[in-house]
Coordinates of C-alpha atoms in Angstrom, one line a residue:
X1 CA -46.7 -9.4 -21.6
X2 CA -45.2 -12.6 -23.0
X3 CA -43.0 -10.9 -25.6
X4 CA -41.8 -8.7 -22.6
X5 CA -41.2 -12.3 -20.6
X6 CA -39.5 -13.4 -24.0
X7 CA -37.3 -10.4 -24.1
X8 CA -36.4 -10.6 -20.5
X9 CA -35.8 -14.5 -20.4
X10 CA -33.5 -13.7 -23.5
X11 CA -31.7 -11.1 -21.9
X12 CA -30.6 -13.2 -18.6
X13 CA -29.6 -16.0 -21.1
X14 CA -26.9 -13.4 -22.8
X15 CA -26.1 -12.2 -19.8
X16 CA -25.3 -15.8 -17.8
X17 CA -23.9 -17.1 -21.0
X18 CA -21.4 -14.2 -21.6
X19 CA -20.5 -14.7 -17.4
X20 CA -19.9 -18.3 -18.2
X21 CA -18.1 -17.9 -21.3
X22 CA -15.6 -15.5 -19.1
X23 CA -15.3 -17.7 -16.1
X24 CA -14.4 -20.7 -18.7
X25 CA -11.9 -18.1 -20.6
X26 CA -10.7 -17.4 -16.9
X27 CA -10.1 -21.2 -15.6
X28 CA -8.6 -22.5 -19.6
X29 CA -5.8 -19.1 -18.6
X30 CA -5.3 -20.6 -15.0
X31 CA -4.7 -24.3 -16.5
X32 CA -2.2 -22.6 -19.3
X33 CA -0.7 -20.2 -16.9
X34 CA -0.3 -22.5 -14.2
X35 CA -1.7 -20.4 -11.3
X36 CA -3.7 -20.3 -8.6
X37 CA -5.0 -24.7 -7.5
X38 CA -2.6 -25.3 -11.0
X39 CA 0.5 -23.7 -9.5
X40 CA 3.1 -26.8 -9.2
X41 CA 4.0 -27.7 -5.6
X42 CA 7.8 -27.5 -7.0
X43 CA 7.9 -24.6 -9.8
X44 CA 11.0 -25.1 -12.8
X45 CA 12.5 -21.9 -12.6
X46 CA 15.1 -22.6 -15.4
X47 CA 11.6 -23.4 -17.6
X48 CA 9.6 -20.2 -16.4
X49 CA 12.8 -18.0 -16.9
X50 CA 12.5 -19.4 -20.5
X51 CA 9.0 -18.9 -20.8
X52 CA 9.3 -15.2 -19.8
X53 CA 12.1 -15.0 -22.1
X54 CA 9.8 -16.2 -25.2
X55 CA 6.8 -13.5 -24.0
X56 CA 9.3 -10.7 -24.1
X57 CA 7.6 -8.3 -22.4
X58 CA 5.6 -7.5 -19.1
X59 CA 3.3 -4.5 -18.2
X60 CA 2.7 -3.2 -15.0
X61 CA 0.0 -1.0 -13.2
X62 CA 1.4 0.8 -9.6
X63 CA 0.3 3.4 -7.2
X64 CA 4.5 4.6 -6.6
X65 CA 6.7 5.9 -8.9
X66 CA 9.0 3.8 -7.4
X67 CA 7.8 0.9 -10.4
X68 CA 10.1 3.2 -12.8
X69 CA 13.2 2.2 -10.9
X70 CA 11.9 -1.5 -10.6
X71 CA 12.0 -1.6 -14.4
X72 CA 15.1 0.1 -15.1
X73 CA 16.9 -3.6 -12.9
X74 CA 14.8 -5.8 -14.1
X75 CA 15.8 -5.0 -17.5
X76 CA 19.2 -5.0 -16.4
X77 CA 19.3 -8.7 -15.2
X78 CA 16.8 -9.8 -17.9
X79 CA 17.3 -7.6 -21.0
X80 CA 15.1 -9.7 -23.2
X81 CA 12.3 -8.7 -21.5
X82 CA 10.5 -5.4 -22.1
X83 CA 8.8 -3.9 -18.9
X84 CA 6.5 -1.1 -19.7
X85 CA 5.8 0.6 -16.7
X86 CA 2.6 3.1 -15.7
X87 CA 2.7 4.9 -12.6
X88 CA -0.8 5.3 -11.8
X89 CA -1.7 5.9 -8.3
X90 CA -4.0 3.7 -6.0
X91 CA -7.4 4.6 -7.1
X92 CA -6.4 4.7 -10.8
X93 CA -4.3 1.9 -11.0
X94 CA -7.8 0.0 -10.0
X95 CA -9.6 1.7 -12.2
X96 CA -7.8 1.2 -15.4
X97 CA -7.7 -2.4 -14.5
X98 CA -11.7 -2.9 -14.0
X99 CA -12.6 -0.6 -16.7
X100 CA -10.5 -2.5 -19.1
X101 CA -11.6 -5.8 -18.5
X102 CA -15.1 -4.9 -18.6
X103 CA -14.1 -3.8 -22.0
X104 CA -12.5 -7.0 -23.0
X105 CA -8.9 -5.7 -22.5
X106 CA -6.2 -7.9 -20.7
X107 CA -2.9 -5.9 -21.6
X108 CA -1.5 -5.8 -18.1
X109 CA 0.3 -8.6 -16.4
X110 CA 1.2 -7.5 -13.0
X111 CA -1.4 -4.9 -10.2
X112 CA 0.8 -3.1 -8.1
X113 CA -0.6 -1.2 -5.6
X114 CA -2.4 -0.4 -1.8
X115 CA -6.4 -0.8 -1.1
X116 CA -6.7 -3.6 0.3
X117 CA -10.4 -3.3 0.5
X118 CA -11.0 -3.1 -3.4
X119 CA -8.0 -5.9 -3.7
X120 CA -9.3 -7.7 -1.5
X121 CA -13.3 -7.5 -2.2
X122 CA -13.7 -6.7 -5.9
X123 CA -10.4 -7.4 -7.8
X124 CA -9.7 -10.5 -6.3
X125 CA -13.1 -12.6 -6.0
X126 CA -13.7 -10.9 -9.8
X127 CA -11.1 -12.5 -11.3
X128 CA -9.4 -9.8 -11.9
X129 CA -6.1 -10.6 -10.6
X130 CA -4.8 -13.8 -9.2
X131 CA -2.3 -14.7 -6.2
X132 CA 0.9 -15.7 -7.0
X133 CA 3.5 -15.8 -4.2
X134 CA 6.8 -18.2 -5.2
X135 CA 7.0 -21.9 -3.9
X136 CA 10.4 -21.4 -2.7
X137 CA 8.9 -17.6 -0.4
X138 CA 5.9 -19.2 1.4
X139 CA 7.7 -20.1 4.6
X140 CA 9.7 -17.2 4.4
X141 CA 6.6 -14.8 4.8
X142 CA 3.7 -14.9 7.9
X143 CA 0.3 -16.2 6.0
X144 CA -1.3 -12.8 6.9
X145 CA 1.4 -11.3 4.3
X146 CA 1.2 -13.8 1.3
X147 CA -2.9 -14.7 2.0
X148 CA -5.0 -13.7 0.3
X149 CA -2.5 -11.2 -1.6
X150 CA 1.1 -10.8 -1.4
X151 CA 2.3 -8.2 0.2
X152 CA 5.2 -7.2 -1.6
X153 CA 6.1 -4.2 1.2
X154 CA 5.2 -2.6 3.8
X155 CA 4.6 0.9 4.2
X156 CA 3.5 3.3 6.5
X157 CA 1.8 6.7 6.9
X158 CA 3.7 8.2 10.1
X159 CA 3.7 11.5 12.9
X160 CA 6.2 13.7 11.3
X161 CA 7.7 16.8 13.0
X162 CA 11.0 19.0 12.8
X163 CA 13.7 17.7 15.1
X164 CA 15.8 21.0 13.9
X165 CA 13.5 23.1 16.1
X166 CA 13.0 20.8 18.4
X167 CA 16.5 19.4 19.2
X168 CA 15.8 18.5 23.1
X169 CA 12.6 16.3 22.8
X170 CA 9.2 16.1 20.4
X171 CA 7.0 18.5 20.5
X172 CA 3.7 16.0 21.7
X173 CA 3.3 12.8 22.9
X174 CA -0.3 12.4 22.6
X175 CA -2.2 12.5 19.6
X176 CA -5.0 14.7 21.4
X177 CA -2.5 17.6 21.9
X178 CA -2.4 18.0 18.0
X179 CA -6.5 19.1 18.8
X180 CA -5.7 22.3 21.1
X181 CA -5.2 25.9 20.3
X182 CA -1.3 25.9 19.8
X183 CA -1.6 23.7 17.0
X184 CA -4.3 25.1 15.4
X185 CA -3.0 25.7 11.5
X186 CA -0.1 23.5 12.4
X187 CA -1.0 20.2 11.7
X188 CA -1.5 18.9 7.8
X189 CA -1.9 15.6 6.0
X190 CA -2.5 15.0 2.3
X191 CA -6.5 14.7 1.5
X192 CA -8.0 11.6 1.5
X193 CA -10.3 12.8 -1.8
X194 CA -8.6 10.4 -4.3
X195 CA -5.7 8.9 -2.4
X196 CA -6.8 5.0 -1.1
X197 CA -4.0 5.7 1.3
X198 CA -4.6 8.6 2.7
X199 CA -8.7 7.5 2.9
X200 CA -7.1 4.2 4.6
X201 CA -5.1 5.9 7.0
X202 CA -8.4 7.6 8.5
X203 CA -10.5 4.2 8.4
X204 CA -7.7 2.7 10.7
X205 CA -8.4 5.3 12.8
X206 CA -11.9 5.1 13.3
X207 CA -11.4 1.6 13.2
X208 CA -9.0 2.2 16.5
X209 CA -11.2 4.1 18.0
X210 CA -11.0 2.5 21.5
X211 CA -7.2 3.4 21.2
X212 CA -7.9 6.9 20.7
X213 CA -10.1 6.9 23.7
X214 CA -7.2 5.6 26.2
X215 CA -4.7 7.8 24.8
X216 CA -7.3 10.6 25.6
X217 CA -8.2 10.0 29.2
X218 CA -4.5 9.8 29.5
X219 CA -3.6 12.9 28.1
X220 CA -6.6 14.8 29.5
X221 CA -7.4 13.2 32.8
X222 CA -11.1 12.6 32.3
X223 CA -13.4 10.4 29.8
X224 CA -13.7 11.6 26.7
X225 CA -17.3 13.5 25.7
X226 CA -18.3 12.6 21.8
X227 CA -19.4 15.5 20.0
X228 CA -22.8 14.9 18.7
X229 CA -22.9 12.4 15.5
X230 CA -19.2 11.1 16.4
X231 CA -19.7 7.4 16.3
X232 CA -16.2 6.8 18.7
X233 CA -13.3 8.5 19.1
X234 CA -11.5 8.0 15.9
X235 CA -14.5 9.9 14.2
X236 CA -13.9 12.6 17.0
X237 CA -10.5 13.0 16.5
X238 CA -10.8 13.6 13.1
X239 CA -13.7 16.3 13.6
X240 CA -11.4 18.0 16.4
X241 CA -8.8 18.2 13.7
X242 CA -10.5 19.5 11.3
X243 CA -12.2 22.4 13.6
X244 CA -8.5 23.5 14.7
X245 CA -8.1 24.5 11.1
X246 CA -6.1 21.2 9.8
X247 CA -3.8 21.9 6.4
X248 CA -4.8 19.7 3.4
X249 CA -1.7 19.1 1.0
X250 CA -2.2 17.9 -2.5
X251 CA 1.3 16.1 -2.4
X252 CA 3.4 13.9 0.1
X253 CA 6.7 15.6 -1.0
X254 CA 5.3 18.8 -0.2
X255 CA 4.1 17.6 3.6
X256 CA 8.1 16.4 3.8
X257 CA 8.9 20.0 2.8
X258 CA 6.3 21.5 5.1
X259 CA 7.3 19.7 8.6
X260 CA 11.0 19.1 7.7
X261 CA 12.3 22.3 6.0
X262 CA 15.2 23.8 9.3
X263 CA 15.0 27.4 10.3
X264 CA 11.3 27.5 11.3
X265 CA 9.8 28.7 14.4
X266 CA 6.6 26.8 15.0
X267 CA 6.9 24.4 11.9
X268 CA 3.5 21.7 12.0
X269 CA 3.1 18.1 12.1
X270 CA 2.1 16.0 9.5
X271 CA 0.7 12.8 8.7
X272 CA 3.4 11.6 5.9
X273 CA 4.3 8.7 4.3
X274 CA 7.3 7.2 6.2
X275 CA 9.9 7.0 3.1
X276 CA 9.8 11.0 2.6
X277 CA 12.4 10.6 6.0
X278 CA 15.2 10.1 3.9
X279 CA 14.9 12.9 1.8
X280 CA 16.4 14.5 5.4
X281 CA 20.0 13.3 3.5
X282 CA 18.6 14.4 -0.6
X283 CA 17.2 17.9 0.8
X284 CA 18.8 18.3 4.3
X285 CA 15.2 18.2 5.8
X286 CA 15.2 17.8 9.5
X287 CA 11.9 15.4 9.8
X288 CA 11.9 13.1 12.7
X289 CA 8.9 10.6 13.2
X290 CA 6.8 10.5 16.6
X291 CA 7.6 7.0 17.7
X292 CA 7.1 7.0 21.2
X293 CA 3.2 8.7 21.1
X294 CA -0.1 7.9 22.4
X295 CA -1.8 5.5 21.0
X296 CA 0.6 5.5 17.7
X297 CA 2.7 7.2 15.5
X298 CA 2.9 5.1 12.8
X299 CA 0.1 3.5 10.4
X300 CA 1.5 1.0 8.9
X301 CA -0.8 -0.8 5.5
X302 CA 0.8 -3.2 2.9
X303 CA 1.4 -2.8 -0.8
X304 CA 0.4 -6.0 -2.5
X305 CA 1.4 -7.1 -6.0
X306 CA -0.6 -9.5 -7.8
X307 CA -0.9 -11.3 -11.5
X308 CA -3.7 -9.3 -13.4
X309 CA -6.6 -11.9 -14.5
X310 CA -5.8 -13.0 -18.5
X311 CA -2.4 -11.6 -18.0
X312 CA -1.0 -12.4 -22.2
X313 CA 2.3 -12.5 -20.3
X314 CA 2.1 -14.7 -16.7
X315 CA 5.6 -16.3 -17.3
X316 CA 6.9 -12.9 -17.2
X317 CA 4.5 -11.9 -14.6
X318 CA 5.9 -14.1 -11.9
X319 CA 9.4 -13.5 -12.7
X320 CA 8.7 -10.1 -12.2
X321 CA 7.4 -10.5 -9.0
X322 CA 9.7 -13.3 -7.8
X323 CA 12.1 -9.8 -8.8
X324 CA 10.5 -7.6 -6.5
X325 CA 10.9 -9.9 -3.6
X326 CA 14.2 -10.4 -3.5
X327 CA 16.6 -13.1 -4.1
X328 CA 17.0 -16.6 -3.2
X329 CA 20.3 -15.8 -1.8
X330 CA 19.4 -13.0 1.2
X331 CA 20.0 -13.5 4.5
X332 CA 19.1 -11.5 7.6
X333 CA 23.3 -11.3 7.8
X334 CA 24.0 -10.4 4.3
X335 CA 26.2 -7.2 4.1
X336 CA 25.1 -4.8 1.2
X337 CA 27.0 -2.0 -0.1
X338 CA 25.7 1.1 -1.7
X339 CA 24.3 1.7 -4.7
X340 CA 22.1 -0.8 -4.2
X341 CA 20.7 -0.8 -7.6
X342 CA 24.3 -1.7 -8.9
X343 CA 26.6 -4.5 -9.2
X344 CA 26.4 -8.0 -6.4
X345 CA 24.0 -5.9 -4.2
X346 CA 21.2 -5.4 -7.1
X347 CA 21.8 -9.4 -7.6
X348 CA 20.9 -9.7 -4.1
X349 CA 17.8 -7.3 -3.5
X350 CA 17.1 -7.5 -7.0
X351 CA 13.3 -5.4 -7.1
X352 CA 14.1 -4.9 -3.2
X353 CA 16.9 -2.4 -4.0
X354 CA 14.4 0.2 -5.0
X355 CA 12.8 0.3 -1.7
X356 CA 16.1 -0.9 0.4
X357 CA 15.3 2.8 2.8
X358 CA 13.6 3.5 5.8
X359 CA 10.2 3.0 5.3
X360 CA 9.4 0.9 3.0
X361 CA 10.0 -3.2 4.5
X362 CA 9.7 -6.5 2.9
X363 CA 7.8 -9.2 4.3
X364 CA 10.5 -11.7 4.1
X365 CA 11.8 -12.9 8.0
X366 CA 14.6 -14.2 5.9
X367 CA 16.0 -10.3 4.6
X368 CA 18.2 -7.6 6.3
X369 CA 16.6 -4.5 7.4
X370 CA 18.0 -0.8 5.6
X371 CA 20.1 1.1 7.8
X372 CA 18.7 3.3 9.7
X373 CA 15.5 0.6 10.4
X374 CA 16.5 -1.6 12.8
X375 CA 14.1 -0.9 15.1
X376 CA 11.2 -1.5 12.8
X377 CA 9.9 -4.7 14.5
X378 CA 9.7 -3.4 17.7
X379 CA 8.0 0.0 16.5
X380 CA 4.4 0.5 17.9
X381 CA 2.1 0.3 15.2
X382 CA -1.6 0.3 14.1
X383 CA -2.3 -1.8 11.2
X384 CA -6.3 -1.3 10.2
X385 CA -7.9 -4.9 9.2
X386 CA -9.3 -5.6 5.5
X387 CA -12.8 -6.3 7.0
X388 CA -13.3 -2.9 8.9
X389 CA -11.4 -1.2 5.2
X390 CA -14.5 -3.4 3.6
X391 CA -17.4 -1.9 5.2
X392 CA -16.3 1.0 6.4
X393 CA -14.2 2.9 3.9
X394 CA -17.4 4.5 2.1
X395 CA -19.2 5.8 5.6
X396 CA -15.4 7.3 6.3
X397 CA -15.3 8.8 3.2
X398 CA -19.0 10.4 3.1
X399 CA -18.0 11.5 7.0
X400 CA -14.9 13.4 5.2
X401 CA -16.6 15.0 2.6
X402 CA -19.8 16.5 5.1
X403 CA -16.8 17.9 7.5
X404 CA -14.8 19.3 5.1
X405 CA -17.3 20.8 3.4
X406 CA -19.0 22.8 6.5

């Protein structure tokens, strides 16, 4: 018994001493790296330029492909530095950065990506990545956008349907219609089974739930009757789905193509993310997006960047994502002239330019809008909360999975 005391005392000892000797490796970085309480009130830009310069090279993990294109201009305003880029996804962009620092590794420099729940809730208390939003942004973006992450756009997962067949007006205007016989087969949405957005997307729902009971006693006259082991009405709205025969897509692009291709008769509705509307002008789709339904057409979530914890290059880190926010030099009124990842106007956006489309928007107040979203402030919108994502992400996912599998 006491060698087993011995062995166990010995144990904890290694254990708190390696947790120590990590936390102290952590706060010497922060000191070094000037970040997080280090972070200057006024930051030298002309010095952290430099800096970056020196490092040479930055690594990045996203969810979007889009982190391709933000490499490509960064490298053409800063050709010293070398960006290599991984486009990951959500879940494994996480992944690759927990399973590496377990392991010891700190290669990356800059987290790109959605789920805000694991952001928020493991990454971020873990020291596994660190805020970092730009002195000279802070009163340019709401505190619920730059704390306790920077959002660094946001996005949205939106009704989709085919304004080619239905040229006079959209097809529903409640959400509860998309549960009845005539659209049974004819709605679709990308699975939730390894996609943090798509697995968000039906947390904000259940987290909504009271919304979804309005918009049903408005659409069907009468209070709404939970089926048995539906918590609210999110949860039932997501079980009537999936007993009218909902489509499961393994790719966004091919939901765009599904709702948006012209010539069909009875095309379906999807759940999409909002920036496959332009490919209506790269592959004459006719996709439209249901603004004006009950409760909401559009789930809007942010995309936060962040400076990965022992990043070996943070100089280059936050140039990279002072990039990605845009310049200095934007102003609601400044006029921009396609290609935007060219010439004065890729000055201007800089990282913006990538995502300078409908559906995709920075956080700035200070920045124009793309063409074609003007109306994005005044859209109706359901944004779910980082709490409810928190603690309820894992019951939505085991509620999924039981469903689907019936």
């Amino acid at each position: 018994m006491f060698k087993r005391h011995v062995v166990i005392a010995a144990t904890a000892w290694i254990i708190g001493s390696t947790a120590y000797a990590q936390d102290a490796a952590f706060d010497s970085w922060l000191k070094t790296a000037e970040l997080g309480a280090n972070q200057p009130r006024e930051e030298n830009w002309d010095e952290i330029i430099r800096k970056a310069k020196a490092e040479g090279e930055v690594t990045i993990y996203s969810s979007a492909s889009t982190v391709n294109a933000l490499a490509e201009d960064f490298m053409k305003l800063y050709p010293e530095i070398k960006v290599n880029a991984y486009d990951l996804g959500s879940e494994k962009t996480i992944e690759k950065v927990v399973r590496e620092q377990q392991a010891g590794i700190y290669t990356v420099d800059v987290v790109n990506t959605a789920g805000t729940a694991q952001m928020f809730y493991d990454l971020l208390p873990n020291h596994r990545i660190v805020n970092y939003v730009p002195r000279y942004l802070e009163d340019k973006i709401p505190a619920e956008l730059r704390e306790p992450l920077l959002t660094q756009v946001i996005e949205a997962t939106v009704l989709m349907y085919n304004a080619d067949t239905y040229k006079d007006a959209p097809p529903v205007t409640n959400v509860w219609q998309l549960t009845e016989p005539e659209w049974n087969k004819r709605f679709a949405m990308k699975s939730p089974l390894g996609s943090l957005t798509s697995l968000a997307l039906l947390t904000s729902i259940v987290e909504h739930g009271d919304d979804f009971t309005k918009a049903y006693e408005k659409h069907a006259g009468k209070p709404l009757e939970l089926s048995d082991g539906m918590e609210n009405a999110g949860y039932e709205f997501l079980h009537r789905l999936l007993k009218n025969d909902l489509v499961i897509y393994d790719s966004g692009s091919k939901l765009a193509t599904a709702s948006g291709l012209k010539g069909q008769a009875k095309p379906p509705v999807t759940f999409s993310s909002m920036h496959y509307i332009n490919k209506n002008g790269s592959d004459d789709y006719a996709n439209a997006i249901l603004y004006d339904i009950d409760p909401a057409g559009v789930f809007a979530y942010s995309t936060y960047v962040s400076i990965a914890g022992q990043s070996p290059h943070p100089n280059a880190a936050k140039l990279f994502i002072a990039f990605q926010m845009g310049s200095k030099d934007l102003t609601p009124d400044t006029k921009l002239e396609k290609p935007y990842r060219e010439g004065e106007s890729l000055k201007k956006l800089q990282g913006m330019a990538a995502y300078f489309k409908v559906g995709t928007f920075s956080p700035r107040t200070d920045v124009p809008l793309p063409k074609g979203g003007e109306n994005w402030p005044n859209v109706r919108k359901i944004f779910g909360s980082a709490e409810y994502q928190r603690d309820n992400v894992a019951a939505v996912n085991d509620f999924w999975v039981v469903e689907t599998s019936q």
